[in-house]
Coordinates of C-alpha atoms in Angstrom, one line a residue:
M1 CA -24.2 205.2 165.3
K2 CA -27.3 204.7 163.2
N3 CA -30.6 206.2 164.4
T4 CA -33.2 203.4 164.6
K5 CA -35.9 206.0 164.5
L6 CA -34.9 207.3 161.1
L7 CA -37.7 205.6 159.1
H8 CA -40.3 206.9 161.6
W9 CA -39.2 210.5 161.4
L10 CA -38.8 210.4 157.6
W11 CA -42.4 209.3 157.4
F12 CA -43.4 212.1 159.7
V13 CA -41.5 214.6 157.4
A14 CA -43.4 213.4 154.4
L15 CA -46.6 213.8 156.3
C16 CA -45.7 217.3 157.4
I17 CA -44.9 218.5 153.9
T18 CA -48.4 217.5 152.7
I19 CA -50.2 219.7 155.2
T20 CA -50.6 223.4 155.2
S21 CA -48.8 224.0 158.5
C22 CA -45.5 223.2 156.8
S23 CA -45.6 226.4 154.9
Q24 CA -45.8 228.5 158.1
D25 CA -42.8 230.1 159.8
E26 CA -41.9 227.1 162.0
L27 CA -41.8 223.4 161.6
V28 CA -41.4 220.7 164.2
N29 CA -38.3 218.7 163.7
P30 CA -39.7 215.2 163.6
Q31 CA -36.6 213.3 164.6
K32 CA -36.2 215.2 167.8
E33 CA -39.9 215.0 168.6
L34 CA -39.7 211.3 168.5
D35 CA -36.3 211.0 170.3
K36 CA -36.6 213.6 172.9
S37 CA -38.6 216.8 173.2
V38 CA -40.3 219.0 170.7
T39 CA -38.0 221.5 169.1
K40 CA -38.7 224.0 166.4
V41 CA -36.8 225.2 163.4
S42 CA -37.3 228.5 161.7
L43 CA -38.2 228.4 158.0
K44 CA -37.6 232.0 157.4
A45 CA -34.4 231.0 155.5
G46 CA -34.3 227.9 153.3
N47 CA -33.5 227.5 149.6
T48 CA -36.0 229.7 147.7
K49 CA -35.0 228.2 144.4
G50 CA -36.4 224.8 145.2
V51 CA -35.3 221.4 143.9
M52 CA -35.6 220.2 140.3
M53 CA -36.3 216.6 139.1
Q54 CA -35.0 215.4 135.8
G55 CA -38.1 213.5 134.8
F56 CA -36.5 210.9 132.5
Y57 CA -33.3 209.0 131.6
W58 CA -31.9 207.8 128.3
D59 CA -34.1 205.1 126.7
V60 CA -37.0 205.3 129.0
P61 CA -39.6 202.6 128.1
E62 CA -41.1 202.8 124.7
G63 CA -44.8 202.5 124.0
G64 CA -46.2 206.0 124.7
T65 CA -46.7 205.5 128.4
W66 CA -44.1 207.9 129.9
W67 CA -46.2 211.0 130.2
D68 CA -48.9 209.0 132.1
H69 CA -46.2 207.4 134.2
L70 CA -44.9 210.8 135.3
S71 CA -48.4 212.0 136.0
G72 CA -48.6 209.3 138.7
K73 CA -45.3 210.5 140.3
V74 CA -45.9 214.3 140.7
S75 CA -48.0 214.1 143.8
D76 CA -45.4 212.2 145.7
W77 CA -42.6 214.4 144.3
S78 CA -44.5 217.5 145.5
N79 CA -44.9 216.0 148.9
A80 CA -41.2 215.4 149.0
G81 CA -40.4 219.0 148.2
I82 CA -39.7 218.8 144.5
T83 CA -40.7 222.1 142.9
S84 CA -40.0 221.6 139.2
V85 CA -39.6 218.8 136.7
W86 CA -37.5 218.8 133.5
L87 CA -39.1 216.8 130.7
P88 CA -37.4 215.3 127.6
P89 CA -38.0 216.9 124.2
A90 CA -41.7 216.4 123.7
S91 CA -42.1 216.7 119.9
K92 CA -41.8 214.0 117.1
G93 CA -38.3 213.0 116.3
M94 CA -36.8 211.4 113.2
T95 CA -37.2 207.8 114.6
G96 CA -40.8 208.3 115.7
A97 CA -41.8 205.9 118.5
T98 CA -38.2 205.1 119.4
S99 CA -36.8 208.7 119.4
M100 CA -35.8 210.4 122.7
G101 CA -36.6 213.7 121.0
Y102 CA -33.1 215.0 120.5
D103 CA -33.5 214.7 116.7
P104 CA -36.6 216.9 116.2
F105 CA -38.5 216.5 112.9
D106 CA -41.8 218.3 113.7
Y107 CA -41.7 220.8 116.5
F108 CA -45.5 220.9 116.6
D109 CA -46.3 217.2 116.7
F110 CA -46.7 215.9 120.2
G111 CA -48.3 212.6 119.2
D112 CA -51.1 213.9 117.1
F113 CA -50.0 213.1 113.5
Y114 CA -49.0 209.9 111.8
Q115 CA -45.4 210.4 110.5
M116 CA -42.1 208.8 111.0
G117 CA -44.0 205.5 111.3
T118 CA -46.1 206.4 114.3
T119 CA -48.7 208.7 115.8
E120 CA -47.6 208.8 119.4
T121 CA -44.1 209.8 120.4
R122 CA -42.0 207.6 122.6
F123 CA -43.6 209.3 125.6
G124 CA -47.3 209.5 124.6
N125 CA -49.6 211.9 122.9
R126 CA -50.5 215.5 123.3
A127 CA -53.5 214.9 125.6
E128 CA -51.3 212.9 127.9
L129 CA -48.6 215.6 127.9
S130 CA -51.2 218.3 128.7
N131 CA -52.5 216.2 131.5
L132 CA -49.0 215.8 132.9
I133 CA -48.4 219.5 132.8
N134 CA -51.8 220.3 134.3
T135 CA -51.3 217.7 137.1
A136 CA -47.9 219.1 137.9
H137 CA -49.3 222.6 138.1
Y138 CA -52.0 221.4 140.4
Y139 CA -49.4 220.1 142.8
G140 CA -47.3 223.2 142.6
I141 CA -44.6 221.9 140.3
D142 CA -43.2 223.9 137.4
V143 CA -42.6 222.1 134.1
Y144 CA -39.5 222.8 132.0
A145 CA -39.3 221.9 128.3
D146 CA -36.1 220.5 126.7
I147 CA -35.6 222.6 123.6
V148 CA -33.3 221.4 120.8
L149 CA -32.5 224.4 118.6
N150 CA -29.2 223.3 117.1
H151 CA -30.2 220.6 114.6
N152 CA -33.0 218.6 113.1
G153 CA -33.4 215.1 111.8
G154 CA -35.6 212.9 109.5
A155 CA -35.8 215.1 106.4
A156 CA -36.1 213.9 102.8
S157 CA -33.3 214.3 100.3
E158 CA -33.2 217.4 98.0
Y159 CA -30.8 219.1 95.7
N160 CA -29.0 221.8 97.6
P161 CA -27.5 224.6 95.4
N162 CA -25.5 225.9 98.3
T163 CA -23.5 222.7 98.3
G164 CA -24.0 221.4 94.8
T165 CA -25.1 218.0 96.3
N166 CA -28.2 216.4 97.6
T167 CA -28.7 217.0 101.4
Y168 CA -31.3 215.7 103.8
T169 CA -32.9 219.1 104.4
D170 CA -36.4 218.8 103.0
F171 CA -38.7 218.9 106.1
N172 CA -42.4 218.7 105.3
P173 CA -44.0 218.2 108.8
A174 CA -47.6 216.8 109.0
S175 CA -48.5 219.6 111.5
G176 CA -48.1 222.0 108.6
M177 CA -46.0 224.2 110.8
F178 CA -42.4 225.3 110.1
Y179 CA -41.6 223.7 106.7
R180 CA -37.8 223.8 106.2
S181 CA -35.5 223.4 103.2
Y182 CA -31.9 223.7 102.3
N183 CA -31.5 227.4 102.9
D184 CA -32.7 227.1 106.4
F185 CA -29.6 225.1 107.3
H186 CA -25.8 225.7 107.0
P187 CA -24.3 226.5 104.6
S188 CA -27.0 229.1 103.9
T189 CA -27.0 232.3 101.9
Y190 CA -27.4 234.0 105.3
S191 CA -24.3 232.4 106.9
Q192 CA -22.0 229.6 106.0
S193 CA -21.7 228.1 109.5
D194 CA -22.1 228.8 113.2
E195 CA -20.4 227.6 116.4
G196 CA -21.0 223.9 115.9
I197 CA -22.5 220.9 114.1
F198 CA -23.8 218.0 116.1
G199 CA -23.5 214.4 114.8
G200 CA -23.9 215.2 111.1
F201 CA -27.5 216.4 111.5
P202 CA -28.7 219.3 109.4
D203 CA -27.5 222.4 111.3
L204 CA -30.2 225.2 111.6
C205 CA -29.2 228.6 110.4
H206 CA -30.6 231.1 113.0
N207 CA -29.4 234.1 110.9
N208 CA -32.2 233.2 108.5
P209 CA -35.2 235.4 109.6
Y210 CA -37.6 232.6 108.6
V211 CA -35.9 230.2 111.0
A212 CA -35.7 232.8 113.8
G213 CA -39.3 233.7 113.2
W214 CA -40.6 230.1 113.6
L215 CA -38.4 229.3 116.6
W216 CA -39.1 232.5 118.6
G217 CA -40.1 235.5 116.6
N218 CA -43.6 234.9 115.4
S219 CA -46.8 234.8 117.3
N220 CA -47.1 231.1 116.4
S221 CA -43.5 230.3 117.1
V222 CA -42.1 227.3 119.0
A223 CA -41.4 229.5 122.0
Q224 CA -45.0 231.0 122.0
Y225 CA -46.7 227.6 121.4
Y226 CA -44.8 225.8 124.2
K227 CA -45.4 228.6 126.7
N228 CA -48.9 229.8 125.9
T229 CA -50.6 226.7 124.4
L230 CA -48.9 223.8 126.2
G231 CA -48.2 225.7 129.4
F232 CA -44.5 225.1 130.0
D233 CA -42.9 227.2 132.7
G234 CA -39.3 227.3 131.6
W235 CA -36.6 225.9 129.3
R236 CA -33.6 223.6 129.2
F237 CA -31.6 224.4 126.1
D238 CA -29.7 221.5 124.5
Y239 CA -26.2 221.7 123.2
V240 CA -25.9 225.5 123.3
K241 CA -22.2 225.3 122.3
G242 CA -23.6 224.7 118.7
F243 CA -24.9 228.2 118.1
S244 CA -24.7 231.9 119.2
P245 CA -25.7 232.9 122.7
N246 CA -28.1 235.4 121.3
V247 CA -30.3 232.5 120.1
V248 CA -31.1 231.6 123.7
S249 CA -31.4 235.2 124.8
S250 CA -33.9 235.9 122.0
F251 CA -35.9 232.8 122.8
V252 CA -36.2 233.6 126.5
N253 CA -37.0 237.3 125.8
A254 CA -39.9 236.1 123.5
A255 CA -41.1 233.5 126.1
P256 CA -39.9 234.4 129.6
G257 CA -39.4 231.7 132.2
F258 CA -36.7 229.9 134.0
A259 CA -34.0 228.9 131.6
V260 CA -30.9 226.7 132.0
A261 CA -28.3 225.9 129.3
E262 CA -26.4 222.7 128.7
Y263 CA -23.0 224.3 128.2
W264 CA -21.0 221.1 128.7
D265 CA -17.5 222.1 129.8
G266 CA -15.3 221.8 132.8
D267 CA -13.9 225.3 132.3
L268 CA -15.6 227.6 134.8
N269 CA -14.7 230.8 132.9
L270 CA -16.4 229.6 129.7
I271 CA -19.6 228.8 131.5
L272 CA -19.5 232.1 133.4
N273 CA -19.0 234.0 130.2
Y274 CA -22.0 232.2 128.7
I275 CA -24.2 233.1 131.7
N276 CA -23.1 236.7 131.4
S277 CA -23.8 236.7 127.6
T278 CA -27.3 235.3 127.9
G279 CA -28.6 236.0 131.4
V280 CA -29.7 232.3 131.8
S281 CA -28.6 229.7 134.2
A282 CA -26.2 226.9 133.4
F283 CA -25.7 223.3 134.6
D284 CA -22.7 223.2 136.9
F285 CA -20.4 220.7 135.0
P286 CA -17.3 221.9 137.0
C287 CA -19.1 220.8 140.1
M288 CA -20.0 217.4 138.6
Y289 CA -16.3 216.9 137.7
A290 CA -15.2 218.0 141.2
M291 CA -17.6 215.4 142.8
D292 CA -16.2 212.7 140.5
E293 CA -12.7 213.6 141.7
A294 CA -13.8 213.7 145.3
F295 CA -15.8 210.5 145.6
D296 CA -14.3 208.3 142.9
N297 CA -10.7 209.3 143.4
G298 CA -10.7 209.7 147.1
N299 CA -9.9 213.4 147.2
L300 CA -12.6 215.5 149.0
T301 CA -10.3 218.5 148.8
A302 CA -11.7 218.8 145.2
L303 CA -14.9 220.0 146.7
R304 CA -13.0 222.9 148.3
D305 CA -10.4 223.8 145.6
W306 CA -12.1 223.3 142.3
G307 CA -13.9 226.2 140.5
M308 CA -17.6 225.7 140.4
V309 CA -20.5 227.8 139.1
C310 CA -22.3 227.4 142.4
K311 CA -19.4 229.2 144.1
S312 CA -18.9 231.9 141.5
N313 CA -22.5 232.7 140.5
P314 CA -24.8 230.7 142.8
D315 CA -28.0 232.4 141.5
K316 CA -27.3 230.9 138.0
A317 CA -26.0 227.5 138.9
V318 CA -28.0 224.3 138.4
T319 CA -26.1 221.6 140.3
F320 CA -26.4 217.9 139.6
V321 CA -24.8 214.6 140.4
A322 CA -25.9 212.7 137.2
N323 CA -28.1 213.1 134.2
H324 CA -29.1 211.2 131.1
D325 CA -25.8 211.9 129.4
A326 CA -23.3 211.9 132.3
D327 CA -23.3 209.5 135.2
Y328 CA -19.7 209.7 136.5
V329 CA -20.0 209.5 140.3
Y330 CA -20.2 205.9 141.5
N331 CA -18.7 205.8 145.0
N332 CA -20.7 207.3 147.9
K333 CA -23.2 208.8 145.4
L334 CA -25.6 209.7 148.2
S335 CA -22.9 211.8 149.8
A336 CA -22.6 213.7 146.5
Y337 CA -26.3 214.5 146.8
A338 CA -25.7 215.6 150.3
F339 CA -23.1 218.0 148.9
I340 CA -25.4 219.6 146.2
L341 CA -28.4 219.8 148.6
T342 CA -26.4 221.6 151.3
H343 CA -24.7 224.2 149.1
E344 CA -25.6 227.1 146.9
G345 CA -27.3 226.5 143.6
Y346 CA -30.5 225.0 142.2
P347 CA -30.1 221.3 142.7
C348 CA -31.4 218.8 140.1
I349 CA -32.0 215.2 141.0
F350 CA -31.7 212.4 138.4
Y351 CA -34.8 210.2 138.0
R352 CA -33.0 206.9 138.3
D353 CA -31.0 207.9 141.3
Y354 CA -34.2 208.9 143.1
E355 CA -36.7 206.3 141.9
E356 CA -34.4 203.2 141.3
W357 CA -30.8 203.3 142.5
L358 CA -30.4 205.2 145.8
D359 CA -32.3 205.5 149.1
K360 CA -35.3 207.6 148.3
D361 CA -36.0 208.3 152.0
A362 CA -32.5 209.6 152.4
I363 CA -32.8 211.9 149.4
N364 CA -36.2 213.1 150.7
N365 CA -34.5 214.0 154.0
L366 CA -31.9 216.0 152.1
I367 CA -34.6 217.8 150.1
W368 CA -36.2 218.8 153.5
I369 CA -32.8 219.9 154.8
N370 CA -32.3 222.0 151.6
K371 CA -35.7 223.6 152.0
T372 CA -35.3 224.3 155.7
F373 CA -31.6 225.3 156.2
V374 CA -29.9 226.2 152.9
S375 CA -29.4 230.0 152.6
G376 CA -26.4 232.3 152.7
S377 CA -22.9 231.5 151.6
T378 CA -20.6 228.5 152.2
T379 CA -17.4 228.5 154.2
V380 CA -15.2 225.4 154.2
L381 CA -14.2 224.6 157.7
Y382 CA -12.0 221.6 157.0
A383 CA -11.1 219.3 154.0
D384 CA -8.7 216.5 153.4
N385 CA -8.9 213.4 151.3
D386 CA -11.4 211.7 153.5
E387 CA -13.3 214.6 155.2
Y388 CA -15.1 217.7 154.0
I389 CA -16.8 220.0 156.5
A390 CA -18.6 223.2 155.4
Q391 CA -20.9 225.7 157.0
M392 CA -23.7 227.8 155.4
S393 CA -24.2 231.3 156.9
G394 CA -28.0 231.5 156.7
D395 CA -30.4 231.5 159.6
P396 CA -30.3 229.0 161.1
G397 CA -27.7 227.7 158.6
L398 CA -26.1 224.3 158.7
V399 CA -22.8 222.4 158.9
V400 CA -22.4 219.4 156.6
Y401 CA -19.8 216.8 157.4
I402 CA -18.9 214.3 154.6
N403 CA -16.9 211.3 155.6
N404 CA -15.4 209.3 152.7
S405 CA -13.4 206.9 154.9
G406 CA -14.2 203.4 156.1
S407 CA -14.4 204.5 159.8
D408 CA -16.6 206.7 161.9
L409 CA -14.9 210.1 162.3
S410 CA -15.2 213.1 164.6
R411 CA -13.6 216.6 164.3
G412 CA -13.7 219.8 166.3
V413 CA -15.0 222.8 164.4
T414 CA -16.0 226.4 165.2
T415 CA -19.6 226.9 164.2
K416 CA -21.8 230.0 164.0
W417 CA -23.9 229.0 167.0
S418 CA -22.7 229.9 170.5
N419 CA -23.8 228.1 173.6
S420 CA -26.3 226.0 171.6
I421 CA -27.3 222.4 171.2
I422 CA -26.9 221.2 167.6
N423 CA -28.4 218.1 166.1
D424 CA -27.7 215.9 163.0
F425 CA -30.9 216.3 161.0
T426 CA -30.1 213.3 158.7
G427 CA -30.6 210.7 161.5
N428 CA -27.1 209.2 160.6
W429 CA -25.7 210.2 164.0
E430 CA -27.7 209.9 167.2
E431 CA -25.7 212.0 169.6
D432 CA -26.3 215.7 170.0
Y433 CA -23.5 218.2 170.6
T434 CA -23.2 221.5 172.4
T435 CA -21.2 224.5 171.3
N436 CA -19.3 226.7 173.7
A437 CA -19.4 230.5 173.9
S438 CA -17.1 230.7 170.8
G439 CA -19.2 228.2 168.8
Y440 CA -16.7 225.4 169.1
T441 CA -17.8 221.8 169.4
T442 CA -17.1 218.3 168.1
I443 CA -19.2 216.9 165.3
S444 CA -19.2 213.4 163.8
A445 CA -20.1 211.4 160.7
P446 CA -20.4 207.7 160.0
A447 CA -18.1 205.8 157.7
N448 CA -18.8 206.4 154.0
S449 CA -21.7 208.7 154.8
Y450 CA -22.5 212.3 155.9
T451 CA -24.3 214.3 158.6
V452 CA -25.9 217.7 158.5
W453 CA -25.9 219.7 161.7
S454 CA -27.9 222.7 162.7
Y455 CA -29.2 224.6 165.7
N456 CA -32.3 222.8 167.1
G457 CA -34.0 225.8 168.7
T458 CA -32.4 225.4 172.1
N459 CA -29.8 227.9 173.3
N460 CA -30.7 228.1 177.0
T461 CA -27.5 226.4 178.0
N462 CA -26.8 228.5 181.1
A463 CA -27.0 226.8 184.5
T464 CA -27.5 228.5 187.8
I465 CA -25.5 226.4 190.3
T466 CA -24.2 226.6 193.9
L467 CA -20.7 225.8 194.9
R468 CA -20.3 224.7 198.5
M469 CA -17.2 223.9 200.6
Q470 CA -16.4 223.4 204.2
A471 CA -13.2 225.2 205.4
D472 CA -12.1 227.1 208.5
V473 CA -10.6 230.4 207.3
G474 CA -10.1 231.9 210.8
Y475 CA -11.6 235.0 212.3
G476 CA -11.8 238.1 210.1
N477 CA -11.4 236.2 206.9
A478 CA -13.7 234.9 204.2
L479 CA -13.7 232.2 201.5
Y480 CA -13.6 233.2 197.9
F481 CA -14.4 231.1 194.9
T482 CA -12.2 231.7 191.8
G483 CA -12.0 229.8 188.5
S484 CA -11.8 229.4 184.7
N485 CA -14.4 232.0 183.5
S486 CA -15.4 235.6 183.9
V487 CA -18.1 234.8 186.5
L488 CA -15.4 233.4 188.7
T489 CA -13.1 236.3 187.9
N490 CA -10.8 234.2 185.6
W491 CA -8.6 233.0 188.4
G492 CA -8.6 236.5 190.0
G493 CA -9.6 237.4 193.6
G494 CA -12.8 235.3 193.4
V495 CA -16.4 235.6 194.4
A496 CA -17.1 235.9 198.1
G497 CA -18.9 232.9 199.7
S498 CA -21.6 233.2 202.3
W499 CA -20.9 231.5 205.7
S500 CA -23.3 229.1 207.4
A501 CA -23.0 226.8 210.4
D502 CA -20.0 224.4 210.7
N503 CA -17.8 226.7 208.4
Y504 CA -19.7 225.9 205.2
W505 CA -19.2 228.6 202.5
T506 CA -21.5 228.8 199.4
T507 CA -21.9 231.0 196.3
T508 CA -24.5 230.8 193.7
I509 CA -23.4 231.6 190.1
T510 CA -24.7 231.3 186.5
V511 CA -22.4 229.7 184.0
P512 CA -22.6 228.0 180.6
A513 CA -24.0 224.6 181.2
N514 CA -22.0 223.0 178.4
E515 CA -18.6 224.3 179.5
Q516 CA -16.2 222.4 181.7
L517 CA -15.8 224.5 184.9
E518 CA -12.5 224.5 186.9
F519 CA -12.2 226.4 190.2
K520 CA -10.4 226.7 193.5
V521 CA -11.0 228.6 196.7
L522 CA -8.9 231.4 198.3
K523 CA -9.1 233.0 201.7
G524 CA -8.7 236.7 202.3
P525 CA -9.9 239.5 204.6
Y526 CA -13.7 239.6 204.9
G527 CA -15.1 242.2 202.4
S528 CA -12.0 242.3 200.3
S529 CA -10.8 239.5 198.0
G530 CA -9.0 236.2 198.2
D531 CA -5.2 236.3 198.3
T532 CA -4.2 232.9 199.7
W533 CA -4.7 229.9 197.5
E534 CA -6.1 226.5 198.3
S535 CA -3.4 223.9 197.8
G536 CA -3.7 220.8 195.5
S537 CA -5.4 220.4 192.1
N538 CA -8.3 222.3 190.6
H539 CA -11.9 221.2 191.3
I540 CA -13.5 220.2 188.0
I541 CA -17.2 220.1 187.0
S542 CA -17.6 218.7 183.5
A543 CA -21.1 220.0 182.6
P544 CA -22.8 222.1 185.3
T545 CA -26.4 221.2 185.7
N546 CA -29.0 223.9 186.5
G547 CA -30.1 224.0 190.1
T548 CA -27.5 221.7 191.4
T549 CA -25.4 222.3 194.5
Y550 CA -21.8 221.0 194.1
T551 CA -20.3 220.3 197.5
V552 CA -16.6 219.7 197.1
G553 CA -13.9 218.7 199.5
F554 CA -11.2 221.1 200.8
N555 CA -7.8 220.1 199.6
G556 CA -6.3 220.6 203.0
G557 CA -4.4 223.9 203.2
F558 CA -3.9 227.5 202.2

């Protein structure tokens, strides 16, 4: 059931996002404008957090071109609805032009000084970094710096009296900022160790006031320089398991901005404890593991049953499908993006998934859905190995249907919309559905895919119709219409018809247009109610149409 107009309406969405009118209270749904009639969707809800882009992957091209490369992307990303970009560690690492930045040598060298065999970093120079940040800001995109506070790399050897051996702890950066030596690392006279050592790198001692001052405490600290001189808007903290939570708290207090920690663990309680200790957000690793179980092991109940940060503390959850370190979800990966972009949390998109590996138009559509419909809380309506259906409570809200099987599937669900037409806003399913007075309807999803349903702005589903029957009821009697809803007295005494020539009896009633209507006639004393039933089967109208007169045959007896 693929919609052949999908590419056309996705183009229209991209166009809409670029113009000012898209920030107003209402947005025309492009798919339905092309398919049928213009319908409008309220934007008073929507995900206020936005959508983050991880603007790199492991071993991006060397040569100092990456900052310029990203500068050429941010306009399109902004048009698509991306609101922030997370950059790799920007300063000079121990391997110079080949370093991905996670082995910092000089926190204040952004491609300005010749050291570690190069002037530029792997990503470029300071001027190119500044241009990227300024360009992103011009297009309304915040920029987050990746901050490595646990360890350093690239020092010269020196004698270390704390160990009685030589250690690689002599850091003499060309920037002239933050010289370090043996007592700035563990074991130090300030503390022998902290929570963790990474890969044998020198482990910074944050209890040393000199180290704390340079990282966040001084007016020329790393925190102040990144925020006030370079213009970063927020922080991604690397390997926070390696040091005390108060390090991150102190850094963010010194340089406020959005902050997310890489607390890599599948234990929800450990991550929630870290969030409570620091006040910052955390990447939702339990959610990532749940999606791996759901899509790679064929168990979509994992999306319902597993603990996730986005369920327990949605305001502090950064959800993601993959990143530069962890790319575990292989099957139906686009459906995994449908999951994080239709649920609570601050979704982060991996560069390679967006730019290289998956359908960019489909992800752009999901970003639009996230911006337009995601608010409130999630209720799971149904889940088994192959199907997952969940509803968000916001206004207008949404219902997402993920189908992990090899066949198209349909299922009846009770939604939050009564007597309303709902559409699939992904373009993956062409047919619209209509809910009854209780919100119940059938929805569908294609094989190995997903749909996202929401109210399309149309709830005028009542129909004023006329029921007409020819029957001779005898002098002093009348014909009464009774049936399956309250308008027709729920099979009670019925609604009196009006007589016209040739014994035709008619009644005009208003009923839900989407509901199947069943009725019969009764005769009874004129001015009273019916008491003698028409014989035979019920008369059935599958979907009453406004303004229509339904003339039905008399079954032949009372």
